[in-house]
Amino acid sequence: MDQGHRLLRAGEETFSFDLPQTLLRKGGDVDQIRQVCTVLTGAFDDAAARDVRVCVHPPDAYSFFTPISSDVPVRDRKRQLFQQAALVTGARSADELYLDSQTVRTTQDSEGEPFMWVHVLGVPKAADEQMSEVVGMLPMKRYDWIVSSEAVGRVSSRLERTGGSAREALRPYTLAVGQYPTHTEYFLSRNREWYHAHYAEEADSPENRAYFAVGFMNRVDVPLDAVGRLYVYGMDVDIGDYGRFVDIFDQVPEVLNPFRIVQSRSDPTEGEGALYAPCIGAGMDEYVG
């Protein structure tokens, strides 16, 4: 994808093995990694891109939010983030993890003291080094990581920019639901800015997805009637399955289709848009309203 959000190419490849297990776990099978490198080299041999963004789903990495006081110095902040990451991942040393963090929002505690909600993405260092070797065989030599829930937010923020009703303006939150065979993702934004995210491995039916969506909203203390837009993305999306969401949120879900804002040389379907939303979002820069 170029800076004008023109999609230069898109495609998919089916492997006979578990791709995340091969690339993101220590000691991945060498022959399988070589197969991946061969496919990627062929796909990007003449690519003009300079960077690679590796988009991972939450179950395949460590993705979590943690509160940090706004008064904490930067150096101490990094130490606190690693301590929290160690609790989540079991890592004993900073050398065991690749960590990326960003402040998502600033708010106040019950006593009026400011604090930040920080998102942390952690990848085992062995997986990061393995990915470095893979990217080293491609024309692009630089890479970074992004979690899929953040990537789809870059799509939804731009879709919202294209229009919205007065009713939606009074309901400033957007909820995007990503359905996959292994898990369901939830991305929440407020006025087009990332607010929180969550995923559930047990949400394998429309009813369960709705149940966990309500639990997520309650946990972050956002009223259900504050959601002004509702998107769905992922694999085998059928909007007809989301009738329960209409009852709960009083919103008709839409397919999160990045091809509404991205120029493409082909004529992709809405289902392809739902499938490619995280990948296309990963290729976009962070939205600045």
PDB file of C-alpha atoms in Angstrom:
ATOM      1  CA  MET A   1       0.000   0.000   0.000  1.00  0.00           C
ATOM      2  CA  ASP A   2       1.282   3.482  -0.827  1.00  0.00           C
ATOM      3  CA  GLN A   3       0.841   6.734   1.100  1.00  0.00           C
ATOM      4  CA  GLY A   4      -2.269   7.597  -0.914  1.00  0.00           C
ATOM      5  CA  HIS A   5      -3.983   4.451   0.393  1.00  0.00           C
ATOM      6  CA  ARG A   6      -3.901   2.728  -2.951  1.00  0.00           C
ATOM      7  CA  LEU A   7      -3.767  -1.018  -2.552  1.00  0.00           C
ATOM      8  CA  LEU A   8      -1.032  -2.202  -4.885  1.00  0.00           C
ATOM      9  CA  ARG A   9      -1.533  -5.885  -4.171  1.00  0.00           C
ATOM     10  CA  ALA A  10      -3.412  -8.218  -1.850  1.00  0.00           C
ATOM     11  CA  GLY A  11      -3.507 -11.958  -1.606  1.00  0.00           C
ATOM     12  CA  GLU A  12      -3.578 -14.963   0.627  1.00  0.00           C
ATOM     13  CA  GLU A  13      -1.591 -18.157   0.919  1.00  0.00           C
ATOM     14  CA  THR A  14      -2.627 -21.423   2.524  1.00  0.00           C
ATOM     15  CA  PHE A  15      -0.026 -23.451   4.381  1.00  0.00           C
ATOM     16  CA  SER A  16      -0.340 -27.029   5.566  1.00  0.00           C
ATOM     17  CA  PHE A  17       0.928 -26.057   9.028  1.00  0.00           C
ATOM     18  CA  ASP A  18       0.026 -23.631  11.811  1.00  0.00           C
ATOM     19  CA  LEU A  19       1.636 -20.398  10.618  1.00  0.00           C
ATOM     20  CA  PRO A  20       1.601 -18.490  13.948  1.00  0.00           C
ATOM     21  CA  GLN A  21       3.008 -21.547  15.704  1.00  0.00           C
ATOM     22  CA  THR A  22       5.843 -21.704  13.180  1.00  0.00           C
ATOM     23  CA  LEU A  23       6.736 -18.010  13.146  1.00  0.00           C
ATOM     24  CA  LEU A  24       5.894 -16.900  16.673  1.00  0.00           C
ATOM     25  CA  ARG A  25       7.089 -19.772  18.817  1.00  0.00           C
ATOM     26  CA  LYS A  26      10.646 -20.564  19.787  1.00  0.00           C
ATOM     27  CA  GLY A  27      12.321 -23.170  17.641  1.00  0.00           C
ATOM     28  CA  GLY A  28       9.979 -22.976  14.654  1.00  0.00           C
ATOM     29  CA  ASP A  29      10.389 -25.691  12.043  1.00  0.00           C
ATOM     30  CA  VAL A  30      13.202 -24.635   9.697  1.00  0.00           C
ATOM     31  CA  ASP A  31      11.633 -26.180   6.586  1.00  0.00           C
ATOM     32  CA  GLN A  32       8.314 -24.489   7.298  1.00  0.00           C
ATOM     33  CA  ILE A  33      10.003 -21.131   7.820  1.00  0.00           C
ATOM     34  CA  ARG A  34      11.807 -21.626   4.515  1.00  0.00           C
ATOM     35  CA  GLN A  35       8.442 -22.216   2.793  1.00  0.00           C
ATOM     36  CA  VAL A  36       7.124 -18.951   4.229  1.00  0.00           C
ATOM     37  CA  CYS A  37      10.223 -17.083   3.067  1.00  0.00           C
ATOM     38  CA  THR A  38       9.861 -18.493  -0.443  1.00  0.00           C
ATOM     39  CA  VAL A  39       6.239 -17.361  -0.676  1.00  0.00           C
ATOM     40  CA  LEU A  40       6.951 -13.882   0.701  1.00  0.00           C
ATOM     41  CA  THR A  41       9.995 -13.383  -1.498  1.00  0.00           C
ATOM     42  CA  GLY A  42       7.939 -14.223  -4.570  1.00  0.00           C
ATOM     43  CA  ALA A  43       5.111 -11.920  -3.502  1.00  0.00           C
ATOM     44  CA  PHE A  44       7.309  -8.923  -2.691  1.00  0.00           C
ATOM     45  CA  ASP A  45      10.204  -9.387  -5.089  1.00  0.00           C
ATOM     46  CA  ASP A  46       9.467  -6.155  -6.970  1.00  0.00           C
ATOM     47  CA  ALA A  47       7.698  -4.292  -4.161  1.00  0.00           C
ATOM     48  CA  ALA A  48       8.483  -0.615  -3.676  1.00  0.00           C
ATOM     49  CA  ALA A  49       7.610  -0.754   0.028  1.00  0.00           C
ATOM     50  CA  ARG A  50      10.375   0.035   2.488  1.00  0.00           C
ATOM     51  CA  ASP A  51       8.823  -1.323   5.677  1.00  0.00           C
ATOM     52  CA  VAL A  52       6.924  -4.396   6.807  1.00  0.00           C
ATOM     53  CA  ARG A  53       4.267  -4.336   9.499  1.00  0.00           C
ATOM     54  CA  VAL A  54       3.651  -7.737  10.993  1.00  0.00           C
ATOM     55  CA  CYS A  55       0.018  -7.925  12.101  1.00  0.00           C
ATOM     56  CA  VAL A  56      -0.682 -10.449  14.864  1.00  0.00           C
ATOM     57  CA  HIS A  57      -3.938 -11.475  16.492  1.00  0.00           C
ATOM     58  CA  PRO A  58      -4.134 -11.037  20.291  1.00  0.00           C
ATOM     59  CA  PRO A  59      -3.918 -14.776  21.132  1.00  0.00           C
ATOM     60  CA  ASP A  60      -0.658 -15.032  19.166  1.00  0.00           C
ATOM     61  CA  ALA A  61       1.171 -12.367  21.186  1.00  0.00           C
ATOM     62  CA  TYR A  62       0.827 -10.554  24.507  1.00  0.00           C
ATOM     63  CA  SER A  63      -1.564  -7.639  24.149  1.00  0.00           C
ATOM     64  CA  PHE A  64      -2.811  -5.897  27.273  1.00  0.00           C
ATOM     65  CA  PHE A  65      -3.644  -2.535  28.844  1.00  0.00           C
ATOM     66  CA  THR A  66      -2.234  -1.195  32.071  1.00  0.00           C
ATOM     67  CA  PRO A  67      -2.760   2.053  34.015  1.00  0.00           C
ATOM     68  CA  ILE A  68       0.248   4.232  34.859  1.00  0.00           C
ATOM     69  CA  SER A  69       0.310   7.488  36.797  1.00  0.00           C
ATOM     70  CA  SER A  70       0.920  10.505  34.581  1.00  0.00           C
ATOM     71  CA  ASP A  71       3.453  11.765  37.140  1.00  0.00           C
ATOM     72  CA  VAL A  72       5.784   8.788  36.725  1.00  0.00           C
ATOM     73  CA  PRO A  73       9.065   9.730  34.952  1.00  0.00           C
ATOM     74  CA  VAL A  74       9.687   8.066  31.586  1.00  0.00           C
ATOM     75  CA  ARG A  75      12.504   5.866  32.905  1.00  0.00           C
ATOM     76  CA  ASP A  76      10.359   4.551  35.771  1.00  0.00           C
ATOM     77  CA  ARG A  77       7.457   4.150  33.376  1.00  0.00           C
ATOM     78  CA  LYS A  78       9.456   1.707  31.265  1.00  0.00           C
ATOM     79  CA  ARG A  79      10.364  -0.258  34.380  1.00  0.00           C
ATOM     80  CA  GLN A  80       6.719  -0.439  35.443  1.00  0.00           C
ATOM     81  CA  LEU A  81       5.682  -1.586  31.985  1.00  0.00           C
ATOM     82  CA  PHE A  82       8.200  -4.406  32.053  1.00  0.00           C
ATOM     83  CA  GLN A  83       7.094  -5.426  35.545  1.00  0.00           C
ATOM     84  CA  GLN A  84       3.526  -5.633  34.315  1.00  0.00           C
ATOM     85  CA  ALA A  85       4.633  -7.517  31.201  1.00  0.00           C
ATOM     86  CA  ALA A  86       6.546  -9.961  33.389  1.00  0.00           C
ATOM     87  CA  LEU A  87       3.362 -10.700  35.337  1.00  0.00           C
ATOM     88  CA  VAL A  88       1.448 -11.319  32.110  1.00  0.00           C
ATOM     89  CA  THR A  89       4.106 -13.275  30.232  1.00  0.00           C
ATOM     90  CA  GLY A  90       6.223 -14.860  32.941  1.00  0.00           C
ATOM     91  CA  ALA A  91       9.381 -13.273  31.506  1.00  0.00           C
ATOM     92  CA  ARG A  92      12.215 -12.836  33.993  1.00  0.00           C
ATOM     93  CA  SER A  93      14.332 -10.429  31.977  1.00  0.00           C
ATOM     94  CA  ALA A  94      13.702  -7.566  29.574  1.00  0.00           C
ATOM     95  CA  ASP A  95      15.941  -9.439  27.131  1.00  0.00           C
ATOM     96  CA  GLU A  96      13.259 -12.105  26.743  1.00  0.00           C
ATOM     97  CA  LEU A  97      10.685  -9.782  25.174  1.00  0.00           C
ATOM     98  CA  TYR A  98      10.199  -7.303  22.394  1.00  0.00           C
ATOM     99  CA  LEU A  99       7.915  -4.663  23.913  1.00  0.00           C
ATOM    100  CA  ASP A 100       6.076  -1.825  22.250  1.00  0.00           C
ATOM    101  CA  SER A 101       3.827   0.539  24.180  1.00  0.00           C
ATOM    102  CA  GLN A 102       1.668   3.543  23.472  1.00  0.00           C
ATOM    103  CA  THR A 103      -0.536   5.750  25.587  1.00  0.00           C
ATOM    104  CA  VAL A 104      -4.120   5.224  24.484  1.00  0.00           C
ATOM    105  CA  ARG A 105      -5.855   7.769  26.678  1.00  0.00           C
ATOM    106  CA  THR A 106      -5.436   9.878  29.809  1.00  0.00           C
ATOM    107  CA  THR A 107      -8.073  10.041  32.513  1.00  0.00           C
ATOM    108  CA  GLN A 108      -8.427  10.601  36.277  1.00  0.00           C
ATOM    109  CA  ASP A 109      -8.763   8.266  39.218  1.00  0.00           C
ATOM    110  CA  SER A 110     -11.390   8.557  41.952  1.00  0.00           C
ATOM    111  CA  GLU A 111      -9.295  11.209  43.716  1.00  0.00           C
ATOM    112  CA  GLY A 112      -8.852  13.333  40.607  1.00  0.00           C
ATOM    113  CA  GLU A 113      -5.245  12.306  39.976  1.00  0.00           C
ATOM    114  CA  PRO A 114      -4.343  11.912  36.281  1.00  0.00           C
ATOM    115  CA  PHE A 115      -3.240   8.548  34.944  1.00  0.00           C
ATOM    116  CA  MET A 116      -2.723   6.958  31.544  1.00  0.00           C
ATOM    117  CA  TRP A 117      -4.076   3.790  30.018  1.00  0.00           C
ATOM    118  CA  VAL A 118      -1.164   2.293  28.106  1.00  0.00           C
ATOM    119  CA  HIS A 119      -1.398  -0.512  25.575  1.00  0.00           C
ATOM    120  CA  VAL A 120       1.493  -2.963  25.591  1.00  0.00           C
ATOM    121  CA  LEU A 121       2.289  -5.403  22.808  1.00  0.00           C
ATOM    122  CA  GLY A 122       4.803  -8.066  23.738  1.00  0.00           C
ATOM    123  CA  VAL A 123       6.437 -10.612  21.462  1.00  0.00           C
ATOM    124  CA  PRO A 124       8.917 -13.232  22.697  1.00  0.00           C
ATOM    125  CA  LYS A 125      12.415 -12.173  21.708  1.00  0.00           C
ATOM    126  CA  ALA A 126      13.002 -15.531  20.016  1.00  0.00           C
ATOM    127  CA  ALA A 127       9.996 -14.884  17.750  1.00  0.00           C
ATOM    128  CA  ASP A 128      11.181 -11.342  17.053  1.00  0.00           C
ATOM    129  CA  GLU A 129      14.624 -12.621  16.067  1.00  0.00           C
ATOM    130  CA  GLN A 130      13.016 -15.284  13.901  1.00  0.00           C
ATOM    131  CA  MET A 131      10.928 -12.640  12.145  1.00  0.00           C
ATOM    132  CA  SER A 132      14.067 -10.555  11.656  1.00  0.00           C
ATOM    133  CA  GLU A 133      15.616 -13.442   9.730  1.00  0.00           C
ATOM    134  CA  VAL A 134      12.493 -13.798   7.580  1.00  0.00           C
ATOM    135  CA  VAL A 135      12.335 -10.082   6.772  1.00  0.00           C
ATOM    136  CA  GLY A 136      16.070 -10.119   6.087  1.00  0.00           C
ATOM    137  CA  MET A 137      15.336 -12.204   2.989  1.00  0.00           C
ATOM    138  CA  LEU A 138      12.858  -9.636   1.637  1.00  0.00           C
ATOM    139  CA  PRO A 139      13.502  -6.387  -0.241  1.00  0.00           C
ATOM    140  CA  MET A 140      12.188  -4.498   2.819  1.00  0.00           C
ATOM    141  CA  LYS A 141      14.619  -4.695   5.721  1.00  0.00           C
ATOM    142  CA  ARG A 142      12.725  -2.809   8.421  1.00  0.00           C
ATOM    143  CA  TYR A 143       9.707  -4.157  10.259  1.00  0.00           C
ATOM    144  CA  ASP A 144       7.588  -3.617  13.317  1.00  0.00           C
ATOM    145  CA  TRP A 145       4.670  -5.340  15.014  1.00  0.00           C
ATOM    146  CA  ILE A 146       1.037  -4.309  15.318  1.00  0.00           C
ATOM    147  CA  VAL A 147      -1.901  -6.079  16.943  1.00  0.00           C
ATOM    148  CA  SER A 148      -4.911  -6.681  14.699  1.00  0.00           C
ATOM    149  CA  SER A 149      -7.344  -4.793  16.938  1.00  0.00           C
ATOM    150  CA  GLU A 150      -5.257  -1.625  16.610  1.00  0.00           C
ATOM    151  CA  ALA A 151      -4.957  -2.158  12.858  1.00  0.00           C
ATOM    152  CA  VAL A 152      -8.721  -2.314  12.303  1.00  0.00           C
ATOM    153  CA  GLY A 153      -9.050   0.899  14.292  1.00  0.00           C
ATOM    154  CA  ARG A 154      -7.040   2.656  11.597  1.00  0.00           C
ATOM    155  CA  VAL A 155      -9.677   1.534   9.112  1.00  0.00           C
ATOM    156  CA  SER A 156     -12.726   2.402  11.219  1.00  0.00           C
ATOM    157  CA  SER A 157     -11.418   5.883  12.063  1.00  0.00           C
ATOM    158  CA  ARG A 158     -11.132   6.706   8.372  1.00  0.00           C
ATOM    159  CA  LEU A 159     -14.529   5.220   7.571  1.00  0.00           C
ATOM    160  CA  GLU A 160     -16.106   7.372  10.273  1.00  0.00           C
ATOM    161  CA  ARG A 161     -14.410  10.427   8.831  1.00  0.00           C
ATOM    162  CA  THR A 162     -16.394   9.916   5.627  1.00  0.00           C
ATOM    163  CA  GLY A 163     -19.707  10.652   7.321  1.00  0.00           C
ATOM    164  CA  GLY A 164     -21.963  10.100  10.293  1.00  0.00           C
ATOM    165  CA  SER A 165     -25.416  11.024  11.488  1.00  0.00           C
ATOM    166  CA  ALA A 166     -26.310  13.522  14.207  1.00  0.00           C
ATOM    167  CA  ARG A 167     -27.443  10.563  16.301  1.00  0.00           C
ATOM    168  CA  GLU A 168     -24.017   8.986  15.987  1.00  0.00           C
ATOM    169  CA  ALA A 169     -22.412  12.253  17.086  1.00  0.00           C
ATOM    170  CA  LEU A 170     -24.284  11.936  20.382  1.00  0.00           C
ATOM    171  CA  ARG A 171     -23.028   8.366  20.753  1.00  0.00           C
ATOM    172  CA  PRO A 172     -19.263   8.828  20.394  1.00  0.00           C
ATOM    173  CA  TYR A 173     -18.096   5.215  20.731  1.00  0.00           C
ATOM    174  CA  THR A 174     -17.443   2.738  17.937  1.00  0.00           C
ATOM    175  CA  LEU A 175     -17.268  -1.001  18.557  1.00  0.00           C
ATOM    176  CA  ALA A 176     -15.653  -3.339  16.028  1.00  0.00           C
ATOM    177  CA  VAL A 177     -16.043  -7.101  16.433  1.00  0.00           C
ATOM    178  CA  GLY A 178     -13.643  -9.496  14.724  1.00  0.00           C
ATOM    179  CA  GLN A 179     -14.800 -13.096  14.354  1.00  0.00           C
ATOM    180  CA  TYR A 180     -12.326 -15.942  13.844  1.00  0.00           C
ATOM    181  CA  PRO A 181     -12.475 -19.714  14.387  1.00  0.00           C
ATOM    182  CA  THR A 182     -10.134 -19.477  17.381  1.00  0.00           C
ATOM    183  CA  HIS A 183     -11.297 -16.263  19.065  1.00  0.00           C
ATOM    184  CA  THR A 184     -13.311 -13.050  18.852  1.00  0.00           C
ATOM    185  CA  GLU A 185     -11.718  -9.593  19.000  1.00  0.00           C
ATOM    186  CA  TYR A 186     -13.264  -6.377  20.299  1.00  0.00           C
ATOM    187  CA  PHE A 187     -11.965  -2.915  19.441  1.00  0.00           C
ATOM    188  CA  LEU A 188     -13.464   0.195  21.033  1.00  0.00           C
ATOM    189  CA  SER A 189     -12.792   3.793  20.005  1.00  0.00           C
ATOM    190  CA  ARG A 190     -14.143   7.145  21.139  1.00  0.00           C
ATOM    191  CA  ASN A 191     -14.352   9.978  18.616  1.00  0.00           C
ATOM    192  CA  ARG A 192     -12.136   7.943  16.255  1.00  0.00           C
ATOM    193  CA  GLU A 193      -9.400   7.472  18.871  1.00  0.00           C
ATOM    194  CA  TRP A 194      -8.477   4.097  20.344  1.00  0.00           C
ATOM    195  CA  TYR A 195     -10.118   3.571  23.734  1.00  0.00           C
ATOM    196  CA  HIS A 196      -9.670  -0.105  24.636  1.00  0.00           C
ATOM    197  CA  ALA A 197      -9.589  -3.625  23.214  1.00  0.00           C
ATOM    198  CA  HIS A 198     -10.263  -7.176  24.323  1.00  0.00           C
ATOM    199  CA  TYR A 199     -10.510 -10.701  22.978  1.00  0.00           C
ATOM    200  CA  ALA A 200     -12.264 -13.886  24.047  1.00  0.00           C
ATOM    201  CA  GLU A 201     -11.430 -17.434  23.037  1.00  0.00           C
ATOM    202  CA  GLU A 202     -14.797 -18.812  24.181  1.00  0.00           C
ATOM    203  CA  ALA A 203     -16.926 -16.539  21.961  1.00  0.00           C
ATOM    204  CA  ASP A 204     -17.518 -19.043  19.166  1.00  0.00           C
ATOM    205  CA  SER A 205     -21.208 -18.324  18.496  1.00  0.00           C
ATOM    206  CA  PRO A 206     -23.213 -15.140  17.812  1.00  0.00           C
ATOM    207  CA  GLU A 207     -24.801 -15.379  21.259  1.00  0.00           C
ATOM    208  CA  ASN A 208     -21.436 -15.758  22.983  1.00  0.00           C
ATOM    209  CA  ARG A 209     -19.963 -12.887  20.983  1.00  0.00           C
ATOM    210  CA  ALA A 210     -22.790 -10.662  22.196  1.00  0.00           C
ATOM    211  CA  TYR A 211     -22.353 -11.881  25.784  1.00  0.00           C
ATOM    212  CA  PHE A 212     -18.635 -11.091  25.826  1.00  0.00           C
ATOM    213  CA  ALA A 213     -19.232  -7.751  24.094  1.00  0.00           C
ATOM    214  CA  VAL A 214     -21.536  -6.666  26.917  1.00  0.00           C
ATOM    215  CA  GLY A 215     -19.037  -7.897  29.497  1.00  0.00           C
ATOM    216  CA  PHE A 216     -16.260  -5.939  27.798  1.00  0.00           C
ATOM    217  CA  MET A 217     -18.313  -2.731  27.722  1.00  0.00           C
ATOM    218  CA  ASN A 218     -19.224  -3.127  31.384  1.00  0.00           C
ATOM    219  CA  ARG A 219     -15.597  -3.726  32.314  1.00  0.00           C
ATOM    220  CA  VAL A 220     -14.445  -0.465  30.709  1.00  0.00           C
ATOM    221  CA  ASP A 221     -17.496   1.357  32.113  1.00  0.00           C
ATOM    222  CA  VAL A 222     -18.973   2.452  28.782  1.00  0.00           C
ATOM    223  CA  PRO A 223     -22.797   2.454  28.523  1.00  0.00           C
ATOM    224  CA  LEU A 224     -24.240   0.270  25.779  1.00  0.00           C
ATOM    225  CA  ASP A 225     -26.275   3.181  24.414  1.00  0.00           C
ATOM    226  CA  ALA A 226     -23.082   5.216  23.914  1.00  0.00           C
ATOM    227  CA  VAL A 227     -22.110   3.094  20.888  1.00  0.00           C
ATOM    228  CA  GLY A 228     -22.900   5.003  17.709  1.00  0.00           C
ATOM    229  CA  ARG A 229     -21.344   2.666  15.133  1.00  0.00           C
ATOM    230  CA  LEU A 230     -20.935  -1.084  15.113  1.00  0.00           C
ATOM    231  CA  TYR A 231     -18.612  -2.906  12.712  1.00  0.00           C
ATOM    232  CA  VAL A 232     -17.888  -6.568  12.054  1.00  0.00           C
ATOM    233  CA  TYR A 233     -14.805  -8.015  10.363  1.00  0.00           C
ATOM    234  CA  GLY A 234     -12.947 -11.308  10.133  1.00  0.00           C
ATOM    235  CA  MET A 235     -13.631 -14.673   8.520  1.00  0.00           C
ATOM    236  CA  ASP A 236     -16.958 -15.811   7.046  1.00  0.00           C
ATOM    237  CA  VAL A 237     -18.792 -12.717   8.250  1.00  0.00           C
ATOM    238  CA  ASP A 238     -22.579 -12.842   7.947  1.00  0.00           C
ATOM    239  CA  ILE A 239     -24.276  -9.705   9.246  1.00  0.00           C
ATOM    240  CA  GLY A 240     -27.462 -11.720   9.642  1.00  0.00           C
ATOM    241  CA  ASP A 241     -25.832 -13.517  12.580  1.00  0.00           C
ATOM    242  CA  TYR A 242     -25.638 -10.261  14.546  1.00  0.00           C
ATOM    243  CA  GLY A 243     -29.310  -9.699  15.285  1.00  0.00           C
ATOM    244  CA  ARG A 244     -28.610  -9.926  19.012  1.00  0.00           C
ATOM    245  CA  PHE A 245     -26.231  -6.976  18.698  1.00  0.00           C
ATOM    246  CA  VAL A 246     -29.051  -4.911  17.198  1.00  0.00           C
ATOM    247  CA  ASP A 247     -31.190  -5.677  20.248  1.00  0.00           C
ATOM    248  CA  ILE A 248     -28.396  -4.855  22.695  1.00  0.00           C
ATOM    249  CA  PHE A 249     -26.846  -1.764  21.118  1.00  0.00           C
ATOM    250  CA  ASP A 250     -29.801  -0.462  19.102  1.00  0.00           C
ATOM    251  CA  GLN A 251     -27.418  -0.290  16.156  1.00  0.00           C
ATOM    252  CA  VAL A 252     -27.403  -2.140  12.845  1.00  0.00           C
ATOM    253  CA  PRO A 253     -23.924  -3.657  12.340  1.00  0.00           C
ATOM    254  CA  GLU A 254     -21.919  -2.868   9.212  1.00  0.00           C
ATOM    255  CA  VAL A 255     -19.158  -4.860   7.588  1.00  0.00           C
ATOM    256  CA  LEU A 256     -15.831  -3.158   8.235  1.00  0.00           C
ATOM    257  CA  ASN A 257     -14.885  -2.805   4.592  1.00  0.00           C
ATOM    258  CA  PRO A 258     -11.572  -0.988   3.985  1.00  0.00           C
ATOM    259  CA  PHE A 259     -12.209  -1.003   0.230  1.00  0.00           C
ATOM    260  CA  ARG A 260     -14.632   1.867   0.795  1.00  0.00           C
ATOM    261  CA  ILE A 261     -11.623   4.093   1.528  1.00  0.00           C
ATOM    262  CA  VAL A 262      -8.804   2.265  -0.270  1.00  0.00           C
ATOM    263  CA  GLN A 263      -8.346   2.292  -4.019  1.00  0.00           C
ATOM    264  CA  SER A 264      -7.931  -1.171  -5.483  1.00  0.00           C
ATOM    265  CA  ARG A 265      -7.081  -2.438  -8.951  1.00  0.00           C
ATOM    266  CA  SER A 266      -9.684  -5.188  -8.615  1.00  0.00           C
ATOM    267  CA  ASP A 267     -13.331  -5.189  -7.537  1.00  0.00           C
ATOM    268  CA  PRO A 268     -13.205  -6.930  -4.142  1.00  0.00           C
ATOM    269  CA  THR A 269     -16.317  -8.165  -2.390  1.00  0.00           C
ATOM    270  CA  GLU A 270     -17.535  -6.975   0.990  1.00  0.00           C
ATOM    271  CA  GLY A 271     -16.519 -10.336   2.447  1.00  0.00           C
ATOM    272  CA  GLU A 272     -12.975  -9.825   1.193  1.00  0.00           C
ATOM    273  CA  GLY A 273     -13.008  -6.412   2.829  1.00  0.00           C
ATOM    274  CA  ALA A 274     -13.955  -7.965   6.168  1.00  0.00           C
ATOM    275  CA  LEU A 275     -11.198 -10.544   5.768  1.00  0.00           C
ATOM    276  CA  TYR A 276      -8.440  -8.115   4.786  1.00  0.00           C
ATOM    277  CA  ALA A 277      -9.378  -5.324   7.229  1.00  0.00           C
ATOM    278  CA  PRO A 278      -6.544  -6.019   9.733  1.00  0.00           C
ATOM    279  CA  CYS A 279      -3.890  -6.379   7.009  1.00  0.00           C
ATOM    280  CA  ILE A 280      -4.960  -3.222   5.200  1.00  0.00           C
ATOM    281  CA  GLY A 281      -5.229  -1.317   8.475  1.00  0.00           C
ATOM    282  CA  ALA A 282      -1.712  -2.430   9.393  1.00  0.00           C
ATOM    283  CA  GLY A 283      -0.496  -0.826   6.179  1.00  0.00           C
ATOM    284  CA  MET A 284      -1.966   2.531   7.181  1.00  0.00           C
ATOM    285  CA  ASP A 285      -0.329   5.054   9.449  1.00  0.00           C
ATOM    286  CA  GLU A 286      -2.005   5.944  12.713  1.00  0.00           C
ATOM    287  CA  TYR A 287      -5.045   8.137  12.123  1.00  0.00           C
ATOM    288  CA  VAL A 288      -4.664  11.764  13.173  1.00  0.00           C
ATOM    289  CA  GLY A 289      -7.994  13.595  13.222  1.00  0.00           C
TER     290      GLY A 289
END
